[in-house]
Amino acid sequence: MTRTHFDQEASPHGSLYVGSPDTVAAKIAATVSKLGVDRFDLKYSSGRLPHDKLMRNIELYGTKVIPKVRGLLAHQERLAS
């Protein structure tokens, strides 16, 4: 993958969910809202990643990203009501 391709895929409209927990949560919430899905599966890494960093990614996903996604989606539902 070239840097240009990575940047395109990491953009708000791309297929990579990378960045801070807030950035990733916002992108997931936007995707869920746009597609109307009730399930979102995410691969935690691509390529080689040291075990401790992989475990940190999983920890952040569970403790920061998912709660933020739930809050964003609940807020959107309240606005739509």
Coordinates of C-alpha atoms in Angstrom, one line a residue:
M1 CA 0.0 0.0 0.0
T2 CA 1.4 3.4 -0.9
R3 CA 1.2 6.4 1.4
T4 CA -1.3 8.0 -0.9
H5 CA -3.5 5.0 -0.8
F6 CA -3.2 4.7 3.0
D7 CA -4.1 8.4 3.4
Q8 CA -7.2 7.9 1.2
E9 CA -8.3 4.8 3.1
A10 CA -7.7 6.5 6.5
S11 CA -9.8 9.5 5.4
P12 CA -13.4 9.9 6.7
H13 CA -14.7 8.1 3.6
G14 CA -12.1 5.3 3.5
S15 CA -12.1 1.7 4.7
L16 CA -9.4 2.0 7.4
Y17 CA -10.4 3.0 10.9
V18 CA -7.2 4.5 12.3
G19 CA -6.4 7.3 14.7
S20 CA -7.4 8.4 18.2
P21 CA -10.3 6.6 20.0
D22 CA -12.5 9.7 19.2
T23 CA -11.6 9.6 15.5
V24 CA -12.3 5.9 15.2
A25 CA -15.5 6.1 17.2
A26 CA -16.8 9.0 15.0
K27 CA -16.0 7.0 11.9
I28 CA -17.7 3.8 13.2
A29 CA -20.8 5.8 14.3
A30 CA -21.0 7.5 10.9
T31 CA -20.7 4.1 9.1
V32 CA -23.3 2.4 11.3
S33 CA -25.7 5.3 10.8
K34 CA -25.2 5.5 7.1
L35 CA -25.6 1.8 6.5
G36 CA -28.2 1.1 9.2
V37 CA -26.3 -1.9 10.5
D38 CA -26.6 -3.3 14.0
R39 CA -23.2 -5.1 14.0
F40 CA -19.7 -3.8 13.3
D41 CA -16.7 -6.1 13.1
L42 CA -13.2 -4.6 13.1
K43 CA -9.9 -6.2 12.5
Y44 CA -7.5 -4.8 15.2
S45 CA -4.3 -4.7 13.1
S46 CA -3.0 -5.2 9.7
G47 CA 0.5 -6.7 9.2
R48 CA 2.9 -7.2 12.1
L49 CA 2.2 -5.5 15.3
P50 CA 3.9 -6.4 18.6
H51 CA 1.7 -8.2 21.0
D52 CA 1.6 -5.5 23.6
K53 CA 0.5 -2.9 21.0
L54 CA -2.2 -5.3 19.7
M55 CA -3.5 -5.8 23.3
R56 CA -3.5 -2.0 23.8
N57 CA -5.6 -1.6 20.6
I58 CA -8.1 -4.1 21.9
E59 CA -8.2 -2.4 25.3
L60 CA -8.8 1.0 23.7
Y61 CA -11.5 -0.4 21.5
G62 CA -13.4 -1.8 24.4
T63 CA -12.8 0.9 27.0
K64 CA -12.9 4.1 24.8
V65 CA -14.1 3.5 21.3
I66 CA -17.2 1.4 21.9
P67 CA -18.6 3.5 24.7
K68 CA -18.1 6.6 22.6
V69 CA -19.8 5.0 19.6
R70 CA -22.8 4.1 21.8
G71 CA -23.0 7.7 23.0
L72 CA -22.8 9.1 19.5
L73 CA -25.5 6.8 18.2
A74 CA -27.7 7.5 21.2
H75 CA -27.3 11.2 20.6
Q76 CA -28.2 10.8 16.9
E77 CA -31.3 8.8 17.8
R78 CA -32.4 11.5 20.2
L79 CA -31.9 14.1 17.5
A80 CA -33.9 12.0 15.1
S81 CA -36.8 11.6 17.5

